[in-house]
Structure formats: structure tokens, C-alpha cells
Amino acid sequence: MIEKYDPVNDEMFSILDNDGNVVNSQEMPELSDDHLLKAYKLMLFSRVADEMAVLYQRQGRMFTYPLNKGQEAIAAATGLSMRDDDWLVPAFRELGCYIAKGVTMSELYMYFMGYENGSLFKNAKNILPISVPIASQLLHATGIGYTLKLKKDDKVVVTFVGDGGTSEGDFHEALNFASVWKVPVVFIVQNNQYAISVPFKTQSASKSIAIKSVAYGIKGIQVDGNDYFAMKKVVEEAIDYSRSGNGPILIEAVTYRQGAHTTSDDPTKYRTKDEEDVWSCKDPLKRMKNYLITKGLWNDEEEEKIHKQFMKEIDSEFIKAENIKSYPAEDAFDYLYAEMPADLEEQKRYHLNFLKWKESRGVK
Amino acid sequence: MKVLNILQSVTEALDVMLEKDQNVIVYGEDVGVEGGVFRATEGLQKKFGVERVFDSPLAESAIVGTAVGMAVSGLRPVVEMQFSGFAYPAFNQIISHASRMRNRSRGRFETPMVIRMPYGGGINALEHHSESMEATWAHIPGLKVVIPSTPYDTKGLLISAIESNDTVIFMEPKRIYRAIKQEVKEGYYTIPIGKAKVVTPGKDVTIIAYGAMIREVQKAMVLLAKDGINAELIDLRTIYPLDKETIVNSIKKTGRVVFVSEGPTSFGVGAEIMAVANEEAFLHLEAPPKRVSGYDIIVPLPKGEHHYMQSPEKIYYEVKKTVEY
Ligand SMILES: Cc1ncc(C[n+]2csc(CCOP(=O)(O)OP(=O)(O)O)c2C)c(N)n1
């Protein structure tokens, strides 16, 4: 299918219309009812976790948090297309993907509460921590791809970046190396139209991001990122393609960041209500839900029940993270080097003594 | 006179210079429409137009690299790195070109540009949002590095930076962006780059700091005063070129020096101050010079940041030891 959508033709691959009707039935992936429900629940879970995060942040119980709202289909479809042992090299807006990989909400909340331990991802295999410096992580994906190729390992690497991130040199360098080396990396650009306040047209004069693949001599496709089925079909095919030794591939998932960039941002400063309304009609959850209801797999009662259940589950995950009260001094020192330099050992000792002195003076 | 905070002083300085010199232009990520994530450039695009104040694509190396090109061809770009922790993709352009163009072209070309960047911790931020890497910039030959601590100084120093024919790294203490208000002169005025300021004269010990740490030292000085210790506080204001004269004169007077900063200690700005103290005031020293600065660790995320930050208690603890040495 990817063959058919040449990015030069400026077409976007989609399957569902805005109301959740299948309008491209020959491309509809075959998915079991179980899978459909699992996928929808994962999207719903991400949305609830997001809404609760904003609430916690407003209550002063968590620091800055980047919202996923509106982009849930991309992460869910990707997470559910990857093998457990495939590598994930994330940016910071792929909640459903982390969850599918086995990362817990309490870990993610811990991270955004300000604990490094939230990046440990204890039960997830082959996933790098969140990368804050934009686009830098893409090169790591290419490097991992090289390892896999050298070791004749059949895993693939899936990596993410935003539309803004495609302006960084690292994006171009990662794609260039990956294509020259022909390594198994699936690059997914979440084009949510904005990099903080900067709209895509100020970011790039390209017709699309997908078209940039042409210059690197690799395959690329633009897909409706708010359409679970289209995303699923494309990511699955892309992963197969890369796993079979065909090299990297670039997917532009067209979506919209419905919320703020992060909880410290106010989007009303740089975008209009009208624009937001247009995109809310394309909401990925709404479209999938309508599809499921029509198919007789879902209803509002069920939704309400699950929604409540998720809220409870997520809150208990949050409280688990919130109950961690201390940040031992050791945590600040112990992970920098394989063998701690004597100087640092001395600084750590000094710090522990200073803490004792402070405590003895009753200073908190 | 207007009462302004540090952020507003940044805006004012840019406003004054955009007005005064048609060659000044301002750009960076989110700088135009939004006025910057901290609002330092708010209103400037409206006033001066999209050709002089604008949003660039997200690419620090490109921002600085294009600024080098603009600067050699007659403009005076003032670019913003959204956080100092994101300036590193531009490191190559800064160290390979901005800082060396004059030298390489034997004075034929120069790079009069300012690279603004909010720096420092204590704001409960994500990773890479809390560093104080001024020593890294100050270590590069060909750059000037300026860090203000008050609204008044911010405006005067930024205007000087824009007028400077060298590349200036202008680091803004974001932790106190809105915390300090002060009467600031309207219109154009300058404060010279390379001159430190004696904030509070004293006789028992010299405390040297800059940026957000000035306020922490002042809190420590209240504790010290209770113990009868009368400290002299010097605000460096410029990291490079360093005002050795003010530093050495003060140390000669007090016989003791404590340096306070947020950056990691080893190979930092404090090491330079200690070297100056030893090389130029050795016989006047009555106690070993002391650094109170960050451990050589990555600034922890918010929950662990208190292990890293310089608190008034820590400053008090060390200054007292130095005085009682
Ligand atoms: C190298 C670098 N520069 C600047 C930033 C500050 N910053 C954080 S997110 C962001 C915008 C990212 O936009 P985009 O890549 O489109 O991803 P989105 O946040 O929209 O998912 C910026 C400029 C950063 N994190 N890293």
C-alpha cells in the first residue's frame, strides 16, 4: 500500500472519515474485535491520563507536563504494531506507545513530578528515556539500527519527532545516515501543526514532511494521524518493510495538538478557536468510537464505566508516585560514572555532612 | 523612571535598540508572535514588523549560523536560545565561527551579535532547563559573557551588548526574571561590559557572585550579620572579560574570599577567581579562598534539585568557616 502513496503526489492516506465511516475499504486492515477494543481502550486511557495530569498539575501536585490530547491514535497504533523487543526511541508525546511497551503511569508521573527514577521503565524492554533536546534522539535510533543490522538481529527501531523537530540538523543527519546505511528504522513525525507557537508554514516551506523522504532516497508516506486504522495499516507495513531489510522509512502522521504545548503554555495566544473547532471534528477517539458503536462493539454505558475505572486506576498510579517522599542525595551522585571519581566521592561526603549540619540547626 | 522587572528590562533594551538602529534584528524560536516563552520579546513584532522581529524554524545551529552571516554583512542580530540548555546544537557555530571570525579574517570581518539565553535552576523545570554553563562559554576565546542580576543592569548591559562589535553571550537569570523590581531609567543608557559592581561594601570577607546567586548571598548576609560578620558583596556582571581589579582590591581589603555560583565547581568560573586571588593577592589572604558552587553532577530534576542548589545556609556555612579560619 505504501507504494501507492507517493509523497510527491501530495496525497494523505486515510481510511475513516470524520464520522468514523470506512471510506477506503480496500485498505482496511483486518483486525480482531479484541484488538479494536484494546486499541480504543488504550487511546481512551491515554486521554484520561492526560486529563488527570493537567488536573494534578493545576493542583500543584505535578510540574510541567506535555499533553497528548488529539494525538492518541498515532501512539496507540504504533505501540500495538511493535514487537515487545523492538526498540522505541521516543521524543516526549507518545504516551500510548510507552504504555503498550509496559511503562507504567506511575513511572511517567514520577518523571513529570521531578524524579529521575521515572525514566527507569522497569518492565519495558528496549526503550530509551524521554529526550528533551528536540530531534537529537533520532540519531540514536539510527545508531541502534546499525547495531541491529550488524548483529543480524531482526528487531526494528521506531523513533518519534515533532514537525518542529524536522528543522533541526539532527533530523536530516539521522535520515541521511539511516538511508546510506540502510538500517531498520521507522521515523515517525507527529505533525501536530505547531512547535509551541510556531505553525508548520513558518517551520518549513515544504509541501509536506513526507516529501522530504524523496531527497534521502527512502520511502515516505503521509497518513491521517487521527485515523487509527490508517495509522495501524501504515505503521505495520512500515515495520515489516524495515524488518525485511529494506532500510528506513519516513511516516508523516498528520494530527493536531488539541491541548496546550505543555501545561505552562497558553495556545489562545497564537491560534484561533475556529481552527481548534475544525480539528476537534477530526478527533481520533470520536472517530474510532463511532466506528465501534456502529459495529455494535461499544456503547456509552460501557464507555462511562471504563472511563471511571481508568480514572481510579490512574489516580492510584499517581498516588503511588506521589507517596515517594524523599530524593536521597545518593541519587544525585551515583549514576554519573561507572566508577565514581574520588573528587565526586568527596563532594558527596561533604554534602551528606552539610545536610547533617543543616538538620542540626533545624533548617529544612 | 519606570519600575521594571528583569524580563521587562530585556524587552525595554531590545525596544530601545530596535528603535535606535535599523540594523538590529531579533529572532529565534517562538520569539515573534508569542513574544518568547518567557515573553521577553512581547510586543516587539507588532511594533517593528515581521522582518525585524520574527519566529525562526526550530534549529539553534541555524539560528546562530545565520546570525554570523547577517553580522558579517552589516546587521546586528540579537538571537534567543529558548533555554541555555538548548544552545548546544549551536555550539559549533559559536565556537567555530562567531568567536573566531574577526581573528580568522585578520579584522576584516566581525560578528556583532548577541546570543541571549535564560539560564539557571530553581524553577522546577524539566531536564536541560536548569543548567548554569557560563564557564563553558567563558572558556571560549573571542566571546564576551554577560550575566546581569538586577533590572537596571539588565537593560544597560544588554544595550552595551547589542552595541558591542563582538559576539556576546547574554545569560539571563530566569529564576529571578520576575522576582526583582526596580526603577529603571527610560530610553537609552549603557552599563559597561567588563566592570563588576561592589553591591555592599564590607570588611571581613569578600563574597563574589552574579546572576540569581546575588539574592541568595544577600539572604546569607543577613544570617552573617547576626553573627557580626560584615561581608563585602561583589556582583561580577561580566564573566569574561573579568574585572580583576575590583576583585583584587576587595580581597586586599578583606583578606578573605568566597565565590558563589550555580555552575558545577570543577573547572568553573570560581577556579578562575581563586587563581586570580592566589596570583595577585596571595600575601593578603588570611584564609584559603573558597568556592561555594554546584557539585560536579547533572542538575537533578525538581525533586532532587535542593541537593544541587546553593542555599543561603550553605553560603553562610562556608563564609563563616572562612572568616573563622
Ligand atoms: C534543541 C531544543 N530546542 C528547543 C527546545 C524547546 N522546545 C521544547 S518543545 C519545542 C517545540 C517542539 O515542537 P515539535 O517538534 O513540533 O513537537 P511538539 O512539541 O509539537 O510535539 C521547543 C522549541 C528543546 N526542547 N530542544
XYZ file of C-alpha atoms and ligand atoms in Angstrom:
715
model
C 0.000 0.000 0.000
C 2.794 2.422 0.908
C 3.995 2.075 -2.698
C 0.755 3.579 -3.911
C 1.051 6.746 -1.911
C 3.968 8.565 -3.441
C 4.584 11.667 -1.333
C 5.342 13.629 -4.473
C 1.638 13.369 -5.325
C 0.747 15.081 -2.099
C -1.876 12.562 -1.027
C -2.736 11.657 2.509
C -3.566 8.071 3.331
C -6.739 7.603 5.358
C -9.448 5.020 5.902
C -12.057 6.597 8.152
C -13.973 9.779 7.521
C -14.607 12.283 10.286
C -17.704 10.415 11.416
C -15.986 7.078 11.663
C -17.270 5.590 8.407
C -14.894 3.450 6.392
C -14.316 5.239 3.103
C -11.292 3.335 1.846
C -12.415 -0.206 2.486
C -9.881 -1.992 0.297
C -7.130 -0.737 2.631
C -8.934 -1.518 5.879
C -6.610 -3.698 7.942
C -8.009 -6.941 9.260
C -8.249 -6.525 12.978
C -9.994 -8.723 15.515
C -12.727 -7.324 17.742
C -10.378 -7.865 20.665
C -7.747 -5.747 19.010
C -10.243 -2.998 18.222
C -11.346 -2.790 21.819
C -7.809 -2.957 23.103
C -6.786 -0.138 20.782
C -9.702 2.063 21.667
C -9.173 1.490 25.368
C -5.513 2.361 25.042
C -6.460 5.643 23.372
C -9.064 6.351 25.992
C -6.619 5.501 28.744
C -4.099 7.952 27.291
C -6.706 10.645 27.137
C -7.831 10.131 30.729
C -4.241 10.007 31.937
C -3.645 13.282 30.123
C -6.713 14.985 31.564
C -5.792 13.858 35.044
C -2.220 15.064 34.559
C -3.489 18.542 33.779
C -5.654 18.412 36.875
C -2.763 17.297 39.095
C -0.592 19.998 37.603
C -3.233 22.631 38.319
C -3.416 21.376 41.898
C 0.315 21.911 42.177
C 0.988 18.199 42.590
C 2.979 17.833 39.393
C 5.294 20.040 37.314
C 5.254 20.823 33.598
C 3.570 18.130 31.512
C 3.315 17.847 27.693
C -0.172 16.884 26.573
C -1.011 14.110 24.115
C -4.631 15.094 23.585
C -5.613 14.661 19.944
C -2.595 12.543 19.061
C -3.615 9.302 20.765
C -4.156 7.253 17.604
C -0.543 7.574 16.479
C 0.967 6.295 19.692
C -1.619 3.544 20.147
C -1.305 2.245 16.586
C 2.476 2.287 16.843
C 2.643 0.686 20.260
C 0.289 -2.083 19.162
C 2.260 -2.744 15.983
C 5.649 -3.125 17.615
C 7.079 -6.327 18.910
C 7.864 -6.352 22.602
C 11.576 -6.405 21.888
C 11.598 -3.798 19.130
C 13.379 -0.621 20.123
C 11.463 2.550 20.907
C 13.326 5.859 20.813
C 10.740 8.381 21.950
C 10.509 12.143 21.921
C 8.053 13.088 24.690
C 4.500 12.897 23.362
C 3.866 9.190 22.787
C 2.017 8.122 25.899
C 0.094 5.191 24.358
C 3.320 3.823 22.976
C 5.040 3.835 26.355
C 2.035 2.104 27.901
C 1.933 -0.547 25.176
C 5.626 -1.150 25.851
C 4.927 -1.815 29.540
C 5.820 1.558 31.045
C 3.545 2.337 33.984
C 1.657 5.559 34.540
C 3.252 5.888 37.929
C 6.691 5.907 36.297
C 5.678 8.567 33.817
C 4.070 10.671 36.511
C 7.177 10.263 38.636
C 9.241 11.665 35.822
C 6.994 14.689 35.422
C 6.900 15.117 39.194
C 10.645 15.529 39.058
C 12.154 12.132 39.859
C 14.764 10.615 37.536
C 13.570 7.167 38.599
C 10.567 7.762 36.385
C 12.883 7.081 33.439
C 13.866 3.641 34.619
C 10.948 1.943 32.804
C 11.496 -1.176 34.876
C 9.261 -3.577 32.997
C 9.659 -2.301 29.466
C 12.210 -3.718 27.070
C 14.392 -1.686 24.721
C 13.045 1.772 25.269
C 15.206 4.846 25.749
C 14.205 7.587 28.212
C 12.303 10.665 27.068
C 14.545 13.023 25.132
C 14.047 16.710 25.806
C 16.556 18.232 23.332
C 14.499 18.221 20.165
C 15.419 15.758 17.383
C 18.686 14.653 18.992
C 17.246 11.214 19.720
C 16.781 10.381 16.042
C 20.498 9.804 15.623
C 20.414 7.266 18.436
C 17.699 5.413 16.579
C 19.907 5.292 13.507
C 22.802 4.037 15.635
C 20.676 1.325 17.175
C 19.565 0.417 13.682
C 23.216 -0.084 12.766
C 23.750 -2.424 15.704
C 20.731 -4.474 14.698
C 21.914 -4.744 11.128
C 25.467 -5.662 12.131
C 24.262 -8.325 14.541
C 21.716 -9.656 12.073
C 19.076 -9.072 14.707
C 15.553 -8.875 13.304
C 14.297 -6.144 15.660
C 13.363 -2.740 14.293
C 13.700 0.721 15.768
C 10.757 3.097 15.923
C 11.516 6.714 16.675
C 9.469 9.874 17.016
C 9.906 13.581 16.432
C 7.587 16.576 16.041
C 7.093 18.769 12.991
C 9.274 21.457 14.573
C 11.971 18.881 15.155
C 12.284 18.295 11.417
C 14.034 21.667 11.151
C 16.945 20.589 13.344
C 20.097 19.379 11.632
C 19.882 16.162 13.630
C 16.717 15.166 11.791
C 18.428 15.412 8.424
C 21.611 13.780 9.620
C 19.715 10.863 11.136
C 17.739 10.264 7.942
C 20.784 10.602 5.776
C 22.860 8.122 7.772
C 19.952 5.737 8.106
C 19.350 5.719 4.375
C 23.037 5.382 3.465
C 23.438 2.548 5.965
C 20.061 1.065 5.038
C 19.188 0.334 8.639
C 15.830 -0.791 10.056
C 14.447 2.452 11.455
C 10.893 3.725 11.196
C 10.900 7.504 11.605
C 7.514 8.844 12.664
C 6.957 12.578 12.543
C 3.945 13.688 14.524
C 2.921 16.743 12.569
C 0.600 18.348 15.094
C 0.809 21.672 13.207
C 2.685 23.618 15.854
C 6.061 23.790 17.530
C 4.963 25.636 20.643
C 3.600 28.790 18.942
C 5.147 28.326 15.518
C 2.826 26.911 12.822
C 4.111 24.464 10.238
C 4.123 27.034 7.442
C 6.639 29.120 9.397
C 8.651 25.992 10.117
C 9.054 24.634 6.617
C 8.284 25.651 3.043
C 7.919 22.005 2.056
C 4.539 20.802 0.826
C 4.745 18.063 3.410
C 7.208 16.350 5.672
C 6.708 13.052 3.894
C 8.123 14.520 0.703
C 11.476 15.033 2.376
C 11.944 11.252 2.153
C 12.434 11.603 -1.596
C 15.638 13.537 -1.133
C 17.051 10.839 1.127
C 16.190 8.128 -1.338
C 13.847 6.333 1.012
C 10.150 5.635 1.152
C 7.850 8.097 2.797
C 4.142 8.448 3.321
C 1.746 10.992 4.699
C -1.020 9.479 6.774
C -4.013 10.774 8.696
C -2.704 10.517 12.224
C -6.178 10.919 13.669
C -7.367 7.762 11.985
C -6.433 4.677 13.982
C -6.942 2.301 11.048
C -4.840 4.271 8.622
C -2.092 4.609 11.213
C -2.220 0.918 12.059
C -2.012 -0.114 8.445
C 0.907 2.186 7.695
C 2.973 1.504 10.776
C 2.510 -2.236 10.473
C 3.583 -2.188 6.874
C 6.486 0.131 7.605
C 7.750 -2.096 10.385
C 7.508 -5.168 8.134
C 9.288 -3.315 5.392
C 12.162 -2.256 7.629
C 12.385 -5.610 9.339
C 12.758 -7.271 5.940
C 15.973 -5.392 5.284
C 14.661 -2.597 3.078
C 16.110 0.194 5.186
C 14.466 3.156 6.866
C 11.128 4.737 6.129
C 9.600 8.093 6.958
C 5.998 8.430 8.125
C 4.372 11.806 8.480
C 1.358 11.444 10.753
C -0.854 14.474 10.294
C -2.568 15.412 13.519
C -3.390 18.284 15.813
C -2.281 19.084 19.317
C -5.678 19.836 20.818
C -4.322 20.954 24.142
C -1.553 23.310 25.094
C 2.062 22.542 24.189
C 2.698 21.902 27.868
C 0.864 22.918 30.993
C 2.887 26.161 31.009
C 1.634 27.263 27.603
C -1.440 29.231 26.529
C -2.426 28.391 22.930
C -5.045 31.144 22.700
C -2.112 33.490 22.121
C -1.301 32.023 18.732
C -4.242 30.079 17.329
C -7.932 30.565 16.748
C -10.979 28.899 18.200
C -12.214 28.243 14.654
C -9.135 26.293 13.843
C -9.489 24.267 17.016
C -13.112 23.504 16.159
C -12.211 22.222 12.713
C -9.749 19.812 14.232
C -11.945 18.692 17.075
C -14.266 17.255 14.383
C -11.347 15.034 13.422
C -10.746 13.812 16.943
C -9.260 10.308 16.772
C -11.226 8.933 19.735
C -14.536 10.203 18.469
C -13.979 8.675 15.046
C -12.945 5.301 16.406
C -15.771 5.294 18.920
C -18.383 5.964 16.240
C -16.954 3.123 14.229
C -17.125 0.767 17.181
C -20.662 1.798 18.090
C -21.837 1.212 14.522
C -20.217 -2.188 14.652
C -22.074 -2.952 17.871
C -18.862 -3.310 19.859
C -19.209 -0.293 22.101
C -21.757 1.976 23.753
C -21.913 4.992 26.015
C -22.622 2.978 29.140
C -19.569 0.865 28.585
C -17.556 3.989 27.946
C -18.703 5.617 31.150
C -17.889 2.505 33.128
C -14.403 2.154 31.660
C -13.757 5.858 31.959
C -14.459 5.695 35.685
C -12.372 2.586 36.048
C -9.448 4.278 34.274
C -9.745 7.343 36.465
C -9.468 5.190 39.538
C -6.589 3.183 38.163
C -4.708 6.280 37.062
C -5.279 8.064 40.323
C -3.870 5.149 42.251
C -0.836 5.141 39.957
C -0.449 8.840 40.602
C -0.689 8.409 44.340
C 1.903 5.669 44.192
C 4.247 8.200 42.623
C 3.202 10.971 44.949
C 3.893 8.867 48.010
C 7.565 8.749 47.207
C 8.607 11.495 49.534
C 12.345 11.522 49.528
C 15.054 12.027 46.997
C 18.181 10.570 48.549
C 21.338 12.597 47.989
C 22.965 9.462 46.615
C 20.599 9.562 43.647
C 22.160 12.825 42.550
C 25.697 11.431 42.622
C 25.660 7.721 41.960
C 24.735 7.379 38.317
C 27.242 9.638 36.588
C 30.143 7.240 36.285
C 30.727 3.512 36.327
C 33.413 4.180 38.949
C 32.868 7.324 40.955
C 35.887 9.643 40.779
C 37.480 10.349 44.152
C 36.638 14.031 43.842
C 32.980 13.314 43.410
C 33.089 10.851 46.292
C 34.478 13.723 48.376
C 31.743 16.112 47.211
C 29.117 13.539 48.125
C 30.618 13.125 51.613
C 30.711 16.895 52.032
C 27.077 17.152 51.008
C 25.942 14.492 53.467
C 27.812 16.323 56.255
C 26.261 19.610 55.217
C 22.797 18.037 55.349
C 23.523 16.829 58.885
C 24.664 20.293 59.927
C 21.536 21.819 58.404
C 19.348 19.341 60.202
C 21.113 20.085 63.482
C 20.154 23.746 63.034
C 16.544 22.803 62.373
C 16.677 24.218 58.841
C 14.612 22.258 56.328
C 11.889 56.232 35.577
C 9.766 53.082 35.311
C 9.506 50.215 37.744
C 10.503 47.084 35.840
C 11.472 43.500 36.466
C 14.368 41.796 34.692
C 12.221 40.448 31.868
C 10.701 43.830 31.179
C 14.171 45.317 31.160
C 15.189 42.870 28.461
C 12.177 43.935 26.397
C 12.975 47.599 27.009
C 16.579 47.235 25.932
C 15.530 45.466 22.733
C 12.868 48.093 22.119
C 15.337 50.950 22.555
C 17.879 49.381 20.239
C 15.398 48.312 17.546
C 14.277 51.925 17.514
C 17.761 53.407 17.526
C 19.460 51.186 14.960
C 17.749 49.838 11.843
C 20.353 47.095 11.646
C 19.249 45.457 14.869
C 17.047 42.432 14.322
C 15.604 39.951 16.781
C 14.722 36.328 16.091
C 14.544 32.821 17.473
C 12.089 30.093 18.391
C 8.679 31.488 19.416
C 10.177 34.970 19.622
C 7.820 36.700 17.191
C 4.086 36.045 17.544
C 4.206 34.700 21.072
C 6.895 37.061 22.293
C 9.034 34.216 23.592
C 8.128 31.510 26.068
C 9.036 33.922 28.863
C 7.564 36.924 26.993
C 10.892 38.724 26.763
C 10.140 39.875 23.215
C 6.442 40.531 23.725
C 5.021 43.347 21.598
C 8.192 43.853 19.576
C 6.955 42.167 16.411
C 3.826 44.323 16.449
C 5.910 47.434 16.825
C 8.805 46.695 14.485
C 7.299 44.271 11.955
C 7.910 40.681 10.949
C 11.064 41.452 9.024
C 12.908 42.668 12.088
C 11.352 40.536 14.822
C 10.393 37.019 13.836
C 9.976 33.328 14.540
C 12.640 31.103 13.099
C 12.358 27.405 12.441
C 13.429 25.213 15.352
C 17.193 24.906 14.865
C 19.754 26.500 17.134
C 22.726 25.850 14.884
C 20.871 27.547 12.038
C 19.848 30.460 14.219
C 23.412 31.222 15.285
C 24.940 30.330 11.937
C 22.631 32.668 10.035
C 23.281 35.355 12.621
C 27.001 35.053 11.881
C 26.201 35.630 8.216
C 23.990 38.589 8.988
C 26.552 40.073 11.328
C 29.424 39.922 8.838
C 27.214 41.631 6.294
C 26.073 44.574 8.334
C 23.220 43.584 10.625
C 23.242 43.311 14.402
C 21.240 40.205 15.201
C 20.036 39.503 18.710
C 19.013 35.864 18.813
C 17.369 33.866 21.531
C 18.217 30.363 22.655
C 14.966 29.326 24.311
C 16.851 27.884 27.281
C 20.606 27.843 27.718
C 20.374 24.044 27.801
C 19.305 24.113 24.152
C 22.182 26.250 22.946
C 24.413 23.228 22.445
C 23.288 22.399 18.912
C 24.660 25.910 18.162
C 27.939 25.228 19.942
C 29.723 24.509 16.698
C 28.656 27.812 15.129
C 29.573 29.705 18.276
C 32.996 28.181 18.846
C 33.982 27.585 15.213
C 32.730 30.827 13.714
C 31.125 33.530 15.857
C 34.084 33.652 18.218
C 36.786 33.427 15.545
C 35.589 35.361 12.518
C 37.456 38.528 13.390
C 40.646 36.669 14.135
C 40.429 34.457 11.091
C 39.795 37.368 8.737
C 42.524 39.421 10.427
C 39.973 42.007 11.500
C 38.278 42.334 8.159
C 35.025 40.791 9.335
C 33.374 40.992 12.703
C 30.362 39.355 14.285
C 28.489 41.961 16.314
C 25.726 39.768 17.672
C 24.093 38.880 20.929
C 23.035 35.361 21.859
C 20.504 35.656 24.674
C 19.721 32.658 26.817
C 17.827 32.167 30.073
C 19.974 30.072 32.413
C 19.946 28.572 35.883
C 17.937 26.388 38.201
C 15.428 26.651 40.970
C 12.316 26.794 38.803
C 11.103 23.171 38.997
C 11.861 22.506 35.381
C 12.346 19.528 33.090
C 15.762 18.131 32.216
C 18.102 20.554 30.361
C 16.191 23.575 31.668
C 18.305 24.312 34.757
C 21.970 24.384 33.801
C 24.462 27.166 34.513
C 27.201 26.530 31.995
C 28.668 30.042 31.820
C 32.166 28.685 32.390
C 31.853 26.737 29.148
C 31.163 29.921 27.181
C 33.706 31.976 29.099
C 36.352 29.404 28.221
C 35.995 30.120 24.514
C 38.462 32.774 23.286
C 36.694 35.527 21.350
C 33.422 35.643 23.264
C 32.155 38.013 25.899
C 29.874 36.576 28.573
C 27.487 38.819 30.494
C 25.103 37.918 33.331
C 23.005 40.661 34.962
C 21.327 40.380 38.355
C 19.067 43.445 38.503
C 16.579 45.113 36.143
C 18.667 48.282 35.895
C 21.827 46.396 34.990
C 19.961 44.136 32.598
C 18.843 46.993 30.419
C 22.145 48.846 30.422
C 24.222 45.727 29.859
C 22.005 44.399 27.081
C 22.235 47.717 25.253
C 26.018 47.583 25.585
C 25.981 44.002 24.348
C 23.986 44.966 21.257
C 26.371 47.847 20.571
C 29.430 45.686 21.101
C 31.250 44.701 17.928
C 31.996 41.303 19.433
C 29.729 38.340 19.963
C 28.202 38.493 23.411
C 26.635 35.548 25.230
C 23.979 37.231 27.351
C 22.755 34.877 30.061
C 19.570 35.831 31.861
C 18.832 34.555 35.382
C 15.377 33.187 34.654
C 14.763 32.261 38.264
C 14.578 35.958 39.160
C 13.081 37.168 35.868
C 10.029 38.441 37.721
C 11.259 38.349 41.297
C 13.048 41.675 41.449
C 11.553 45.065 40.589
C 13.479 48.256 40.387
C 13.323 51.784 38.998
C 14.895 51.775 35.569
C 15.862 54.808 33.528
C 13.772 55.350 30.403
C 15.295 55.366 26.958
C 18.902 54.747 26.122
C 21.680 54.190 28.665
C 24.537 51.754 28.941
C 26.430 49.889 31.594
C 29.934 48.925 30.523
C 30.707 45.278 29.866
C 33.680 44.089 31.899
C 33.014 46.094 35.049
C 32.000 44.428 38.294
C 29.971 46.241 40.934
C 30.502 46.426 44.667
C 26.928 45.848 45.773
C 27.576 46.109 49.512
C 30.868 47.313 50.948
C 32.217 45.318 53.899
C 35.431 44.495 55.680
C 35.545 40.898 56.925
C 35.242 38.859 53.745
C 34.685 39.353 50.009
C 31.807 37.401 48.527
C 31.772 37.236 44.736
C 28.679 36.158 42.849
C 26.477 37.032 39.877
C 23.046 36.454 38.396
C 20.463 34.667 40.509
C 23.003 33.957 43.252
C 23.252 37.612 44.303
C 19.906 37.316 46.010
C 20.892 34.089 47.796
C 24.086 35.715 49.016
C 22.136 38.687 50.291
C 19.950 36.311 52.304
C 23.078 34.662 53.691
C 24.478 38.076 54.591
C 21.514 38.646 56.889
C 22.478 35.464 58.763
C 26.131 36.501 58.786
C 25.321 39.966 60.107
C 23.609 38.345 63.086
C 26.958 36.739 63.872
C 28.642 40.132 63.485
C 30.209 39.276 60.133
C 30.404 42.212 57.751
C 30.772 40.912 54.204
C 31.553 42.796 51.013
C 29.445 41.639 48.075
C 30.683 41.932 44.514
C 28.412 41.318 41.527
C 30.632 40.303 38.611
C 28.064 41.295 35.964
C 30.517 40.166 33.277
C 32.154 36.742 33.424
C 34.510 37.487 30.557
C 36.308 39.855 30.434
C 36.746 39.502 34.180
C 37.128 42.661 36.244
C 40.231 41.557 38.118
C 40.893 45.000 39.526
C 37.694 45.191 41.545
C 38.169 41.614 42.744
C 41.781 42.051 43.788
C 41.202 45.398 45.501
C 38.439 43.910 47.569
C 40.427 40.836 48.567
C 43.357 43.042 49.555
C 40.977 44.898 51.835
C 39.180 41.939 53.449
C 41.821 39.212 53.240
C 39.207 36.585 52.549
C 37.217 35.495 49.516
C 34.261 33.208 48.963
C 32.920 32.660 45.474
C 29.291 31.659 44.954
C 27.770 30.339 41.736
C 25.346 27.771 40.400
C 27.583 26.092 37.862
C 29.484 22.862 38.535
C 32.577 23.597 40.631
C 35.429 21.898 38.803
C 36.981 23.938 36.004
C 34.382 26.624 36.630
C 34.315 30.404 36.969
C 35.282 30.010 40.631
C 38.513 28.300 39.671
C 39.440 31.434 37.744
C 38.618 33.710 40.680
C 40.664 31.529 43.037
C 43.570 31.694 40.616
C 43.336 35.483 40.481
C 43.190 35.652 44.278
C 46.278 33.476 44.593
C 48.247 35.075 41.805
C 47.505 38.689 42.643
C 46.602 38.901 46.314
C 48.361 35.914 47.837
C 50.126 37.786 50.607
C 46.885 39.444 51.671
C 44.994 36.198 52.149
C 44.171 35.165 55.696
C 42.182 32.097 54.751
C 42.100 29.761 51.743
C 39.825 31.110 49.011
C 36.618 29.105 48.924
C 34.153 28.094 46.237
C 30.507 27.538 47.052
C 29.164 26.235 43.787
C 27.443 23.244 42.278
C 28.679 19.700 42.728
C 30.081 18.136 39.590
C 26.796 16.474 38.814
C 23.919 16.892 36.393
C 21.328 19.226 37.888
C 18.741 16.801 39.291
C 15.078 17.054 38.320
C 12.968 19.239 40.655
C 12.592 16.706 43.465
C 16.344 16.419 43.860
C 17.349 19.921 42.900
C 17.800 21.062 46.508
C 20.790 18.745 46.666
C 22.400 20.847 43.967
C 21.351 24.448 44.519
C 23.311 26.955 46.556
C 21.177 27.886 49.532
C 21.690 30.836 51.904
C 22.509 28.247 54.608
C 25.280 26.702 52.540
C 26.738 30.129 51.786
C 26.510 31.084 55.453
C 28.121 27.761 56.460
C 31.124 28.291 54.209
C 31.596 32.021 54.740
C 31.568 31.539 58.493
C 34.223 28.822 58.222
C 36.320 31.122 56.071
C 36.018 34.037 58.481
C 36.793 31.839 61.477
C 39.666 30.078 59.741
C 17.088 21.630 20.959
C 15.858 22.184 21.590
N 15.488 23.450 21.330
C 14.403 23.989 21.927
C 13.655 23.248 22.797
C 12.439 23.857 23.483
N 11.233 23.225 22.949
C 10.620 22.224 23.611
S 9.350 21.596 22.756
C 9.579 22.683 21.487
C 8.696 22.616 20.288
C 8.692 21.264 19.664
O 7.847 21.227 18.570
P 7.646 19.935 17.706
O 8.947 19.345 17.329
O 6.705 20.260 16.610
O 6.975 18.899 18.722
P 5.641 19.049 19.570
O 6.037 19.637 20.870
O 4.695 19.893 18.821
O 5.157 17.656 19.756
C 10.648 23.530 21.765
C 11.090 24.620 20.870
C 14.075 21.929 23.041
N 13.411 21.127 23.896
N 15.167 21.426 22.444
